[in-house]
mmCIF file of C-alpha atoms in Angstrom:
data_model
loop_
_atom_site.group_PDB
_atom_site.id
_atom_site.type_symbol
_atom_site.label_atom_id
_atom_site.label_comp_id
_atom_site.label_asym_id
_atom_site.label_seq_id
_atom_site.Cartn_x
_atom_site.Cartn_y
_atom_site.Cartn_z
ATOM 1 C CA MET A 1 59.592 -65.019 11.650
ATOM 2 C CA THR A 2 58.375 -61.457 12.167
ATOM 3 C CA GLU A 3 56.386 -59.236 9.825
ATOM 4 C CA LYS A 4 59.289 -56.796 9.637
ATOM 5 C CA LEU A 5 61.607 -59.607 8.555
ATOM 6 C CA LEU A 6 59.083 -60.808 5.969
ATOM 7 C CA GLN A 7 58.913 -57.279 4.548
ATOM 8 C CA TYR A 8 62.711 -57.156 4.459
ATOM 9 C CA LEU A 9 62.922 -60.403 2.490
ATOM 10 C CA TRP A 10 60.250 -59.221 0.057
ATOM 11 C CA ASN A 11 61.956 -55.850 -0.409
ATOM 12 C CA TYR A 12 65.353 -57.407 -1.129
ATOM 13 C CA LYS A 13 63.893 -60.405 -2.995
ATOM 14 C CA VAL A 14 65.641 -63.022 -0.849
ATOM 15 C CA PHE A 15 63.996 -66.251 -2.043
ATOM 16 C CA LYS A 16 65.151 -69.734 -2.998
ATOM 17 C CA HIS A 17 63.158 -69.554 -6.217
ATOM 18 C CA PHE A 18 60.650 -67.240 -7.878
ATOM 19 C CA ASP A 19 58.170 -69.674 -9.404
ATOM 20 C CA PHE A 20 55.383 -68.087 -7.362
ATOM 21 C CA LYS A 21 51.846 -69.467 -7.499
ATOM 22 C CA ASP A 22 48.726 -68.262 -5.741
ATOM 23 C CA LEU A 23 46.542 -70.541 -3.618
ATOM 24 C CA GLU A 24 44.579 -71.528 -6.734
ATOM 25 C CA GLY A 25 47.765 -72.724 -8.438
ATOM 26 C CA ASN A 26 47.950 -69.798 -10.889
ATOM 27 C CA PRO A 27 51.498 -68.618 -11.717
ATOM 28 C CA VAL A 28 52.154 -65.127 -10.308
ATOM 29 C CA GLU A 29 54.868 -63.041 -11.962
ATOM 30 C CA ILE A 30 56.081 -60.088 -9.889
ATOM 31 C CA LEU A 31 56.899 -57.341 -12.393
ATOM 32 C CA ASP A 32 57.568 -54.755 -9.660
ATOM 33 C CA PHE A 33 57.807 -55.686 -5.973
ATOM 34 C CA GLY A 34 56.732 -52.142 -5.041
ATOM 35 C CA LYS A 35 58.138 -49.435 -2.805
ATOM 36 C CA TRP A 36 58.514 -50.392 0.850
ATOM 37 C CA ASN A 37 56.092 -48.259 2.877
ATOM 38 C CA THR A 38 57.156 -47.747 6.509
ATOM 39 C CA ASP A 39 54.147 -45.576 7.367
ATOM 40 C CA SER A 40 50.479 -46.501 7.746
ATOM 41 C CA GLY A 41 48.722 -48.312 4.916
ATOM 42 C CA PRO A 42 49.787 -51.201 2.660
ATOM 43 C CA ASP A 43 53.340 -52.516 3.077
ATOM 44 C CA PHE A 44 54.402 -52.050 -0.564
ATOM 45 C CA LEU A 45 53.107 -49.331 -2.868
ATOM 46 C CA SER A 46 53.005 -48.968 -6.660
ATOM 47 C CA ALA A 47 53.647 -52.670 -7.371
ATOM 48 C CA LYS A 48 52.853 -54.627 -10.550
ATOM 49 C CA ILE A 49 52.009 -58.309 -10.972
ATOM 50 C CA LYS A 50 51.007 -60.504 -13.895
ATOM 51 C CA ILE A 51 48.547 -63.331 -13.435
ATOM 52 C CA ASN A 52 46.624 -65.232 -16.107
ATOM 53 C CA HIS A 53 48.230 -62.964 -18.743
ATOM 54 C CA ILE A 54 46.719 -59.838 -17.112
ATOM 55 C CA ILE A 55 48.863 -57.102 -15.532
ATOM 56 C CA PHE A 56 47.609 -55.495 -12.294
ATOM 57 C CA ALA A 57 49.049 -52.328 -10.728
ATOM 58 C CA GLY A 58 48.473 -51.343 -7.125
ATOM 59 C CA ASN A 59 49.588 -52.140 -3.578
ATOM 60 C CA ILE A 60 50.700 -55.325 -1.795
ATOM 61 C CA GLU A 61 50.050 -56.251 1.837
ATOM 62 C CA LEU A 62 52.230 -58.762 3.738
ATOM 63 C CA HIS A 63 51.304 -60.793 6.829
ATOM 64 C CA ILE A 64 52.794 -63.681 8.786
ATOM 65 C CA LYS A 65 49.436 -65.475 8.679
ATOM 66 C CA SER A 66 46.546 -64.816 6.316
ATOM 67 C CA SER A 67 44.242 -64.385 9.335
ATOM 68 C CA ASP A 68 46.212 -61.231 10.239
ATOM 69 C CA TRP A 69 44.181 -59.468 7.550
ATOM 70 C CA ILE A 70 41.181 -59.797 9.876
ATOM 71 C CA PHE A 71 43.071 -59.177 13.134
ATOM 72 C CA HIS A 72 44.566 -55.948 11.724
ATOM 73 C CA ASN A 73 41.079 -54.672 10.726
ATOM 74 C CA HIS A 74 41.972 -54.029 7.091
ATOM 75 C CA SER A 75 38.493 -54.866 5.767
ATOM 76 C CA GLN A 76 36.927 -51.480 6.562
ATOM 77 C CA ASP A 77 40.048 -49.391 5.993
ATOM 78 C CA PRO A 78 39.874 -47.338 2.724
ATOM 79 C CA ASN A 79 43.698 -47.348 2.542
ATOM 80 C CA TYR A 80 43.495 -51.026 1.550
ATOM 81 C CA GLU A 81 41.040 -50.653 -1.324
ATOM 82 C CA ASN A 82 43.742 -50.886 -4.006
ATOM 83 C CA ILE A 83 45.353 -54.181 -2.908
ATOM 84 C CA ILE A 84 46.350 -56.415 -5.839
ATOM 85 C CA LEU A 85 48.126 -59.192 -3.886
ATOM 86 C CA HIS A 86 48.051 -60.595 -0.344
ATOM 87 C CA VAL A 87 51.440 -62.118 0.558
ATOM 88 C CA VAL A 88 51.695 -64.349 3.639
ATOM 89 C CA PHE A 89 54.301 -66.565 5.205
ATOM 90 C CA GLN A 90 51.637 -69.094 6.146
ATOM 91 C CA ASN A 91 48.084 -69.396 4.852
ATOM 92 C CA ASP A 92 46.096 -70.462 7.928
ATOM 93 C CA ILE A 93 42.579 -69.466 6.791
ATOM 94 C CA GLU A 94 40.832 -68.365 3.613
ATOM 95 C CA ILE A 95 39.784 -64.700 3.580
ATOM 96 C CA ASP A 96 36.354 -64.550 1.925
ATOM 97 C CA GLU A 97 36.561 -60.809 1.305
ATOM 98 C CA LEU A 98 39.761 -61.167 -0.747
ATOM 99 C CA LYS A 99 38.437 -64.173 -2.623
ATOM 100 C CA ASN A 100 35.213 -62.344 -3.536
ATOM 101 C CA LYS A 101 37.271 -59.426 -4.887
ATOM 102 C CA ASN A 102 39.534 -61.810 -6.867
ATOM 103 C CA ILE A 103 42.603 -60.664 -4.921
ATOM 104 C CA PRO A 104 45.114 -63.572 -4.995
ATOM 105 C CA THR A 105 47.048 -64.781 -1.956
ATOM 106 C CA LEU A 106 50.688 -65.860 -2.263
ATOM 107 C CA GLU A 107 52.209 -68.126 0.410
ATOM 108 C CA LEU A 108 56.015 -67.740 0.808
ATOM 109 C CA ARG A 109 56.823 -70.453 3.335
ATOM 110 C CA THR A 110 58.413 -72.822 0.805
ATOM 111 C CA HIS A 111 60.283 -70.017 -0.957
ATOM 112 C CA ILE A 112 62.402 -68.946 2.046
ATOM 113 C CA ASP A 113 65.583 -70.706 3.217
ATOM 114 C CA GLU A 114 65.609 -71.167 7.013
ATOM 115 C CA ASN A 115 69.344 -70.405 7.170
ATOM 116 C CA ILE A 116 68.749 -67.117 5.383
ATOM 117 C CA LEU A 117 66.012 -66.301 7.881
ATOM 118 C CA TRP A 118 68.479 -66.632 10.730
ATOM 119 C CA LYS A 119 71.211 -64.647 8.971
ATOM 120 C CA HIS A 120 68.884 -61.806 8.038
ATOM 121 C CA GLU A 121 67.316 -61.634 11.470
ATOM 122 C CA LYS A 122 70.802 -61.179 12.919
ATOM 123 C CA LEU A 123 71.563 -58.531 10.322
ATOM 124 C CA LEU A 124 68.384 -56.625 11.122
ATOM 125 C CA SER A 125 69.246 -56.647 14.821
ATOM 126 C CA GLU A 126 72.481 -54.697 14.192
ATOM 127 C CA SER A 127 72.255 -51.202 15.655
ATOM 128 C CA GLN A 128 75.146 -49.719 13.666
ATOM 129 C CA PHE A 129 74.555 -46.729 11.425
ATOM 130 C CA ILE A 130 76.944 -48.029 8.740
ATOM 131 C CA ALA A 131 78.734 -51.377 8.552
ATOM 132 C CA CYS A 132 82.198 -49.831 8.841
ATOM 133 C CA GLU A 133 81.544 -47.351 11.639
ATOM 134 C CA ASN A 134 83.595 -49.284 14.219
ATOM 135 C CA LEU A 135 86.620 -48.915 11.921
ATOM 136 C CA PHE A 136 85.817 -45.408 10.776
ATOM 137 C CA ASP A 137 87.873 -43.599 13.422
ATOM 138 C CA SER A 138 90.911 -45.809 12.973
ATOM 139 C CA ILE A 139 91.815 -44.336 9.593
ATOM 140 C CA LYS A 140 91.703 -40.824 8.156
ATOM 141 C CA ILE A 141 89.641 -40.939 4.997
ATOM 142 C CA PRO A 142 89.474 -38.020 2.563
ATOM 143 C CA ILE A 143 86.021 -37.525 1.050
ATOM 144 C CA HIS A 144 86.171 -36.738 -2.659
ATOM 145 C CA PHE A 145 82.826 -38.049 -3.883
ATOM 146 C CA HIS A 146 80.442 -35.146 -3.129
ATOM 147 C CA GLU A 147 80.184 -33.656 -6.629
ATOM 148 C CA GLU A 148 80.147 -37.137 -8.193
ATOM 149 C CA ASN A 149 77.257 -38.191 -5.941
ATOM 150 C CA ILE A 150 75.249 -35.050 -6.730
ATOM 151 C CA LEU A 151 75.694 -35.580 -10.466
ATOM 152 C CA LYS A 152 74.616 -39.221 -10.125
ATOM 153 C CA LYS A 153 71.539 -38.132 -8.203
ATOM 154 C CA LEU A 154 70.723 -35.440 -10.775
ATOM 155 C CA GLU A 155 71.036 -37.937 -13.617
ATOM 156 C CA GLU A 156 68.742 -40.413 -11.853
ATOM 157 C CA LYS A 157 66.170 -37.701 -11.186
ATOM 158 C CA SER A 158 66.540 -36.461 -14.751
ATOM 159 C CA LEU A 159 65.616 -39.900 -16.094
ATOM 160 C CA GLU A 160 62.470 -39.854 -13.945
ATOM 161 C CA PHE A 161 61.544 -36.434 -15.285
ATOM 162 C CA GLU A 162 62.151 -37.539 -18.873
ATOM 163 C CA LYS A 163 59.745 -40.438 -18.434
ATOM 164 C CA SER A 164 57.139 -38.066 -16.999
ATOM 165 C CA LEU A 165 57.696 -35.618 -19.839
ATOM 166 C CA GLU A 166 57.110 -38.385 -22.339
ATOM 167 C CA GLN A 167 53.916 -39.384 -20.531
ATOM 168 C CA PHE A 168 52.627 -35.790 -20.320
ATOM 169 C CA LYS A 169 53.579 -34.731 -23.866
ATOM 170 C CA ASN A 170 56.658 -32.707 -22.946
ATOM 171 C CA ASN A 171 54.642 -30.369 -20.705
ATOM 172 C CA PHE A 172 57.280 -29.087 -18.272
ATOM 173 C CA GLU A 173 54.687 -27.014 -16.373
ATOM 174 C CA ALA A 174 52.596 -30.112 -15.654
ATOM 175 C CA VAL A 175 55.631 -32.184 -14.631
ATOM 176 C CA LEU A 176 56.760 -29.332 -12.357
ATOM 177 C CA PHE A 177 53.318 -29.367 -10.697
ATOM 178 C CA HIS A 178 53.489 -33.114 -10.126
ATOM 179 C CA SER A 179 56.995 -32.893 -8.670
ATOM 180 C CA LEU A 180 56.157 -29.922 -6.449
ATOM 181 C CA ALA A 181 53.167 -31.850 -5.131
ATOM 182 C CA TYR A 182 55.528 -34.721 -4.321
ATOM 183 C CA SER A 183 57.832 -32.333 -2.418
ATOM 184 C CA PHE A 184 54.952 -30.702 -0.535
ATOM 185 C CA GLY A 185 53.855 -34.171 0.612
ATOM 186 C CA LEU A 186 57.180 -34.722 2.376
ATOM 187 C CA LYS A 187 58.091 -38.314 3.207
ATOM 188 C CA VAL A 188 54.696 -39.501 4.445
ATOM 189 C CA ASN A 189 52.465 -38.094 1.682
ATOM 190 C CA ALA A 190 54.894 -37.606 -1.216
ATOM 191 C CA PHE A 191 53.521 -40.377 -3.443
ATOM 192 C CA ILE A 192 49.935 -39.613 -2.416
ATOM 193 C CA PHE A 193 50.249 -35.908 -3.250
ATOM 194 C CA LYS A 194 51.805 -36.805 -6.598
ATOM 195 C CA GLN A 195 48.891 -39.151 -7.325
ATOM 196 C CA ILE A 196 46.486 -36.307 -6.530
ATOM 197 C CA ALA A 197 48.378 -33.951 -8.850
ATOM 198 C CA GLU A 198 48.552 -36.486 -11.687
ATOM 199 C CA SER A 199 44.815 -37.192 -11.381
ATOM 200 C CA ILE A 200 44.131 -33.547 -12.319
ATOM 201 C CA ASP A 201 44.239 -32.446 -15.949
ATOM 202 C CA PHE A 202 46.763 -29.598 -15.787
ATOM 203 C CA THR A 203 44.629 -27.484 -18.111
ATOM 204 C CA THR A 204 41.910 -27.613 -15.456
ATOM 205 C CA LEU A 205 44.359 -26.259 -12.888
ATOM 206 C CA LEU A 206 45.252 -23.391 -15.236
ATOM 207 C CA LYS A 207 41.576 -22.529 -15.778
ATOM 208 C CA ILE A 208 40.763 -22.215 -12.056
ATOM 209 C CA ARG A 209 44.079 -20.923 -10.673
ATOM 210 C CA GLN A 210 42.718 -17.353 -10.398
ATOM 211 C CA ASN A 211 40.327 -18.630 -7.719
ATOM 212 C CA GLU A 212 42.289 -19.889 -4.703
ATOM 213 C CA THR A 213 39.147 -21.256 -3.040
ATOM 214 C CA GLN A 214 38.467 -23.437 -6.077
ATOM 215 C CA LEU A 215 42.073 -24.700 -6.104
ATOM 216 C CA GLU A 216 41.779 -25.724 -2.452
ATOM 217 C CA ALA A 217 38.370 -27.260 -3.086
ATOM 218 C CA LEU A 218 39.813 -29.332 -5.924
ATOM 219 C CA PHE A 219 42.663 -30.686 -3.783
ATOM 220 C CA PHE A 220 40.476 -31.255 -0.717
ATOM 221 C CA GLY A 221 37.681 -32.884 -2.713
ATOM 222 C CA ILE A 222 39.972 -35.402 -4.408
ATOM 223 C CA SER A 223 41.372 -36.151 -0.923
ATOM 224 C CA GLY A 224 37.875 -37.170 0.223
ATOM 225 C CA TRP A 225 37.664 -34.524 2.951
ATOM 226 C CA LEU A 226 34.523 -32.682 1.812
ATOM 227 C CA GLU A 227 32.006 -35.516 1.973
ATOM 228 C CA ASN A 228 30.532 -34.355 5.323
ATOM 229 C CA PRO A 229 31.103 -30.590 5.802
ATOM 230 C CA GLU A 230 31.516 -29.552 9.441
ATOM 231 C CA ASP A 231 31.469 -25.744 9.114
ATOM 232 C CA ASN A 232 30.571 -22.969 6.666
ATOM 233 C CA GLN A 233 33.966 -22.863 4.979
ATOM 234 C CA MET A 234 33.836 -26.597 4.317
ATOM 235 C CA LYS A 235 30.380 -26.119 2.781
ATOM 236 C CA ILE A 236 31.847 -23.467 0.465
ATOM 237 C CA TRP A 237 34.691 -25.798 -0.551
ATOM 238 C CA LYS A 238 32.210 -28.632 -1.146
ATOM 239 C CA ARG A 239 29.976 -26.399 -3.280
ATOM 240 C CA GLU A 240 32.978 -25.299 -5.357
ATOM 241 C CA PHE A 241 34.249 -28.866 -5.707
ATOM 242 C CA ASP A 242 30.860 -30.131 -6.848
ATOM 243 C CA PHE A 243 30.788 -27.344 -9.450
ATOM 244 C CA ILE A 244 34.355 -28.053 -10.676
ATOM 245 C CA LYS A 245 33.737 -31.787 -10.699
ATOM 246 C CA ALA A 246 30.696 -31.423 -12.917
ATOM 247 C CA LYS A 247 32.175 -28.754 -15.207
ATOM 248 C CA PHE A 248 35.514 -30.462 -15.826
ATOM 249 C CA ASN A 249 34.407 -34.087 -15.481
ATOM 250 C CA ILE A 250 36.660 -34.772 -12.473
ATOM 251 C CA THR A 251 37.087 -38.446 -11.638
ATOM 252 C CA ASP A 252 35.301 -40.009 -8.643
ATOM 253 C CA LEU A 253 38.640 -41.432 -7.487
ATOM 254 C CA ILE A 254 39.417 -40.612 -3.836
ATOM 255 C CA ILE A 255 43.105 -40.411 -2.845
ATOM 256 C CA ARG A 256 43.403 -40.041 0.926
ATOM 257 C CA PRO A 257 46.520 -38.393 2.428
ATOM 258 C CA LYS A 258 47.874 -39.538 5.792
ATOM 259 C CA PHE A 259 48.136 -37.682 9.106
ATOM 260 C CA LEU A 260 49.931 -40.397 11.115
ATOM 261 C CA ARG A 261 53.273 -39.388 12.695
ATOM 262 C CA LEU A 262 53.127 -35.853 11.317
ATOM 263 C CA ARG A 263 53.566 -32.648 13.265
ATOM 264 C CA PRO A 264 50.532 -30.334 12.798
ATOM 265 C CA PRO A 265 52.435 -27.803 10.580
ATOM 266 C CA ASN A 266 53.072 -30.691 8.162
ATOM 267 C CA PHE A 267 49.485 -31.953 8.101
ATOM 268 C CA PRO A 268 48.354 -32.591 4.508
ATOM 269 C CA THR A 269 45.550 -30.041 4.990
ATOM 270 C CA ILE A 270 48.137 -27.275 5.503
ATOM 271 C CA ARG A 271 50.505 -28.424 2.765
ATOM 272 C CA LEU A 272 47.760 -28.754 0.111
ATOM 273 C CA SER A 273 46.455 -25.299 1.004
ATOM 274 C CA GLN A 274 49.985 -23.903 0.596
ATOM 275 C CA LEU A 275 50.334 -25.662 -2.760
ATOM 276 C CA ALA A 276 47.071 -24.050 -3.881
ATOM 277 C CA ASN A 277 48.366 -20.677 -2.687
ATOM 278 C CA LEU A 278 51.569 -21.096 -4.706
ATOM 279 C CA TYR A 279 49.702 -21.811 -7.938
ATOM 280 C CA HIS A 280 47.220 -19.025 -7.274
ATOM 281 C CA PHE A 281 49.858 -16.306 -6.929
ATOM 282 C CA GLN A 282 52.733 -17.501 -9.102
ATOM 283 C CA GLN A 283 51.985 -17.274 -12.800
ATOM 284 C CA ASN A 284 54.499 -18.781 -15.258
ATOM 285 C CA LEU A 285 56.121 -20.666 -12.394
ATOM 286 C CA PHE A 286 58.238 -22.932 -14.573
ATOM 287 C CA SER A 287 59.699 -19.989 -16.505
ATOM 288 C CA LYS A 288 60.613 -18.166 -13.287
ATOM 289 C CA ILE A 289 62.362 -21.237 -11.906
ATOM 290 C CA ILE A 290 64.301 -21.962 -15.088
ATOM 291 C CA HIS A 291 65.551 -18.388 -15.451
ATOM 292 C CA ALA A 292 66.520 -17.912 -11.799
ATOM 293 C CA LYS A 293 70.276 -17.325 -11.550
ATOM 294 C CA SER A 294 70.752 -17.548 -7.799
ATOM 295 C CA SER A 295 69.355 -19.232 -4.727
ATOM 296 C CA ASP A 296 68.078 -15.808 -3.589
ATOM 297 C CA GLU A 297 65.948 -15.564 -6.732
ATOM 298 C CA LEU A 298 64.522 -19.022 -6.054
ATOM 299 C CA PHE A 299 63.734 -18.127 -2.447
ATOM 300 C CA GLU A 300 61.926 -15.025 -3.689
ATOM 301 C CA ILE A 301 59.507 -17.252 -5.640
ATOM 302 C CA PHE A 302 58.494 -19.346 -2.632
ATOM 303 C CA LYS A 303 59.033 -17.100 0.406
ATOM 304 C CA ASP A 304 55.462 -15.750 0.762
ATOM 305 C CA ILE A 305 53.595 -19.036 0.323
ATOM 306 C CA LYS A 306 51.022 -19.569 3.066
ATOM 307 C CA ALA A 307 47.871 -21.538 3.751
ATOM 308 C CA SER A 308 44.540 -19.720 3.340
ATOM 309 C CA GLU A 309 42.957 -17.720 6.161
ATOM 310 C CA TYR A 310 40.858 -20.648 7.422
ATOM 311 C CA TRP A 311 44.056 -22.414 8.450
ATOM 312 C CA ASP A 312 45.185 -19.516 10.646
ATOM 313 C CA HIS A 313 42.850 -21.055 13.243
ATOM 314 C CA HIS A 314 42.885 -24.719 12.152
ATOM 315 C CA PHE A 315 45.169 -27.657 11.461
ATOM 316 C CA ASN A 316 42.337 -29.982 10.507
ATOM 317 C CA PHE A 317 38.767 -29.509 9.322
ATOM 318 C CA GLY A 318 36.198 -28.295 11.858
ATOM 319 C CA LYS A 319 38.664 -28.210 14.780
ATOM 320 C CA ILE A 320 39.541 -24.668 15.871
ATOM 321 C CA SER A 321 43.082 -24.231 17.185
ATOM 322 C CA THR A 322 43.624 -22.077 20.273
ATOM 323 C CA ALA A 323 46.661 -20.416 18.703
ATOM 324 C CA HIS A 324 46.276 -17.890 15.867
ATOM 325 C CA GLN A 325 49.138 -18.514 13.455
ATOM 326 C CA LEU A 326 49.826 -17.776 9.795
ATOM 327 C CA LYS A 327 50.858 -21.037 8.121
ATOM 328 C CA ILE A 328 53.784 -19.658 6.090
ATOM 329 C CA VAL A 329 56.348 -22.042 4.611
ATOM 330 C CA SER A 330 59.651 -22.092 6.485
ATOM 331 C CA LYS A 331 63.126 -21.475 5.063
ATOM 332 C CA ASP A 332 63.991 -25.152 5.624
ATOM 333 C CA PHE A 333 60.888 -26.241 3.701
ATOM 334 C CA ILE A 334 61.713 -23.942 0.787
ATOM 335 C CA GLU A 335 65.211 -25.413 0.642
ATOM 336 C CA LEU A 336 63.718 -28.913 0.485
ATOM 337 C CA ILE A 337 61.549 -27.833 -2.460
ATOM 338 C CA ILE A 338 64.577 -26.356 -4.213
ATOM 339 C CA LEU A 339 66.726 -29.440 -3.585
ATOM 340 C CA ASN A 340 64.121 -32.079 -4.409
ATOM 341 C CA THR A 341 62.306 -30.462 -7.343
ATOM 342 C CA VAL A 342 63.689 -27.170 -8.627
ATOM 343 C CA LEU A 343 67.371 -27.987 -9.140
ATOM 344 C CA PRO A 344 66.797 -31.452 -10.679
ATOM 345 C CA LEU A 345 64.224 -29.978 -13.087
ATOM 346 C CA LYS A 346 66.535 -27.075 -14.023
ATOM 347 C CA TYR A 347 69.258 -29.640 -14.707
ATOM 348 C CA THR A 348 66.913 -31.749 -16.844
ATOM 349 C CA TYR A 349 65.713 -28.767 -18.874
ATOM 350 C CA HIS A 350 69.162 -27.317 -19.553
ATOM 351 C CA LYS A 351 71.415 -30.346 -19.880
ATOM 352 C CA TYR A 352 70.861 -30.765 -23.618
ATOM 353 C CA HIS A 353 71.012 -27.041 -24.405
ATOM 354 C CA HIS A 354 73.432 -25.515 -21.923
ATOM 355 C CA GLU A 355 76.688 -27.415 -21.491
ATOM 356 C CA GLU A 356 77.826 -25.329 -18.515
ATOM 357 C CA ILE A 357 74.674 -26.018 -16.504
ATOM 358 C CA THR A 358 76.456 -28.614 -14.343
ATOM 359 C CA ASP A 359 78.751 -26.058 -12.720
ATOM 360 C CA GLU A 360 75.846 -23.657 -12.212
ATOM 361 C CA ILE A 361 73.704 -26.322 -10.530
ATOM 362 C CA LEU A 362 76.571 -27.387 -8.251
ATOM 363 C CA ASP A 363 76.990 -23.744 -7.233
ATOM 364 C CA PHE A 364 73.308 -23.666 -6.227
ATOM 365 C CA TYR A 365 73.924 -26.655 -3.940
ATOM 366 C CA LYS A 366 77.001 -24.995 -2.427
ATOM 367 C CA ASN A 367 74.977 -21.873 -1.598
ATOM 368 C CA LEU A 368 72.202 -23.729 0.210
ATOM 369 C CA SER A 369 72.346 -24.780 3.866
ATOM 370 C CA ALA A 370 73.207 -28.330 4.869
ATOM 371 C CA GLU A 371 70.154 -30.402 5.714
ATOM 372 C CA LYS A 372 69.299 -31.416 9.259
ATOM 373 C CA ASN A 373 68.147 -34.994 9.697
ATOM 374 C CA SER A 374 69.073 -38.230 11.450
ATOM 375 C CA ILE A 375 71.350 -39.449 8.630
ATOM 376 C CA ILE A 376 73.431 -36.257 8.708
ATOM 377 C CA ASP A 377 73.514 -36.390 12.529
ATOM 378 C CA ASP A 378 74.974 -39.909 12.374
ATOM 379 C CA TRP A 379 77.609 -38.865 9.820
ATOM 380 C CA LYS A 380 78.590 -35.998 12.115
ATOM 381 C CA LYS A 381 79.039 -38.444 14.994
ATOM 382 C CA LEU A 382 81.670 -40.156 12.840
ATOM 383 C CA GLY A 383 83.538 -36.876 12.475
ATOM 384 C CA LEU A 384 82.291 -35.726 9.070
ATOM 385 C CA LYS A 385 81.205 -32.111 8.744
ATOM 386 C CA CYS A 386 78.599 -30.697 6.369
ATOM 387 C CA LYS A 387 79.237 -27.145 5.229
ATOM 388 C CA ASN A 388 76.435 -26.912 2.680
ATOM 389 C CA ALA A 389 73.687 -28.793 0.816
ATOM 390 C CA LEU A 390 76.190 -30.204 -1.674
ATOM 391 C CA GLU A 391 77.846 -32.181 1.116
ATOM 392 C CA SER A 392 74.668 -33.117 3.017
ATOM 393 C CA GLN A 393 72.863 -34.274 -0.145
ATOM 394 C CA SER A 394 75.932 -36.268 -1.143
ATOM 395 C CA LEU A 395 76.199 -38.001 2.222
ATOM 396 C CA ILE A 396 72.476 -38.846 2.226
ATOM 397 C CA TYR A 397 72.789 -40.239 -1.306
ATOM 398 C CA HIS A 398 75.896 -42.218 -0.332
ATOM 399 C CA TYR A 399 74.193 -43.695 2.716
ATOM 400 C CA LYS A 400 71.082 -44.778 0.807
ATOM 401 C CA ASN A 401 72.928 -46.178 -2.220
ATOM 402 C CA SER A 402 76.073 -47.645 -0.661
ATOM 403 C CA CYS A 403 75.798 -48.016 3.104
ATOM 404 C CA GLU A 404 72.216 -49.298 3.346
ATOM 405 C CA GLU A 405 72.965 -51.768 0.543
ATOM 406 C CA LYS A 406 76.264 -52.700 2.240
ATOM 407 C CA ASN A 407 77.929 -52.146 -1.117
ATOM 408 C CA CYS A 408 81.303 -51.636 0.552
ATOM 409 C CA LEU A 409 83.558 -52.852 -2.282
ATOM 410 C CA HIS A 410 82.126 -50.144 -4.551
ATOM 411 C CA CYS A 411 82.481 -47.426 -1.907
ATOM 412 C CA SER A 412 85.660 -45.362 -1.705
ATOM 413 C CA ILE A 413 85.404 -45.252 2.091
ATOM 414 C CA GLY A 414 84.772 -48.972 2.455
ATOM 415 C CA PHE A 415 87.445 -49.872 -0.069
ATOM 416 C CA LYS A 416 90.086 -47.817 1.754
ATOM 417 C CA ILE A 417 89.091 -49.222 5.153
ATOM 418 C CA LEU A 418 89.139 -52.815 3.893
ATOM 419 C CA LYS A 419 92.444 -52.248 2.154
ATOM 420 C CA GLU A 420 94.158 -50.853 5.225
ATOM 421 C CA SER A 421 92.438 -52.816 8.002
#
C-alpha cells in the first residue's frame, strides 16, 4: 500500500462496503469525497461529511498510518486548519491534536479488497497515455466529436454558472468576478482564488475599484500576506487593508494561495495584482464581454492588464528582483481566460435568449489558437493535429472524460478500435 494508491482508491471510491465508522464507532456518511488535490496541502478539497446528524464541509487528509500526520509536520501548517476528516489505512496511534479539535479519524483497512489493491497498483504503474494507444496507429480513425465535446463542456460549465447565479441572486458581474479569479489562479490556485473572490461582497469591490492600491490591499490582506510588512509599499497595503476591513466589516478569514511548483510569472502575488488591475481599469466588464463579437474584441479587453509598479522589481514581497520587467499578461494567458471563463459565461447568458449563440461560440473557439500542454503533446504523438482551440479543447475534454476513466465502450475511437481489432 502506498499513499498514492490510497488516494486513488478514495478518489474512485473503490471499497467493499461504505458503512464507514470513525474510531469512536460513529457512522460517517461521505456526502462528497472532495476534489483530488495533487499539489501541496490536503489531499482532497471541498469535501462534505455527515456525522452525528451534522454536516461538515472542508478538506480531507489521507495517510497510510495515522502517525504520518506527525511525521509530515501537519500540526503547524496553516494549510491544514480546515480538515474535517483524517482517513488512514491503518490507525497505529491516536493523534491528540485531532481528538482535541473533534476531527474524526476513519480507518479503511477493512474496507479494501486485497485483490483490488493488486489490480489497481498494476493499473497505476501503466505508463501509457491512453489505454488504446498501442492500437491507435493500426487503424485510421476519423475524429468527428470536436463540436459535440465543446457543447458538452459548455453545458457542464453552464450548469455550474447557473448554480452560482442562484447563490448570488442572478448577479452576472459577481459570478464573472468569481470565475475570472478562478482562471487567474491557474491550476494550482484556481479554487483558492475563487474562495478569495467569493469571500468578498461584490458591492465592496465596486466601491473601491477606483483605487487600485485598495484593490490589491484587499486581495493581499485576505491572503494573509500583510501581517508583517517588510517594506514601505507593504505598509501602505496593510494600512489600506486595515481601513477597508474596518469600514466594510471584512471577515478575519485567511485564505492562503500556494507558490509551490509555480514559475515566478505565475506567482499568486503577480496574478492577484493583475486581477486588481483589470477591475480597476475595466468598468462594465460583463457588458463588454457579452457584447464582444469577435476574439479580437475580447483580446482588446484584456491585452493591457499588468501588475502594479511594485511588481516591476518583485515577484514576492520584500524581495527585489535583479531584472526590471513589466508583468503584463501574455497572449496565451488571455486565451486561457477567454476559453475558461468568457466563452462559457457568454454561452450561459445567451442560450435562453439567442438561439444562434451556439454557432457564434463555436466560431470563437475556431478563431483561437490551439492550447499547448502535455495532453495535446501526447495526442500529437499519436498523429492527431490541432488546428485551433476547438480541437485542442475537445481533445483535452475527451481525455479527461473518456480516456482517464477508461470509458472505452462509450468512446467513438475506442469503439471503432475494439470493433476492428
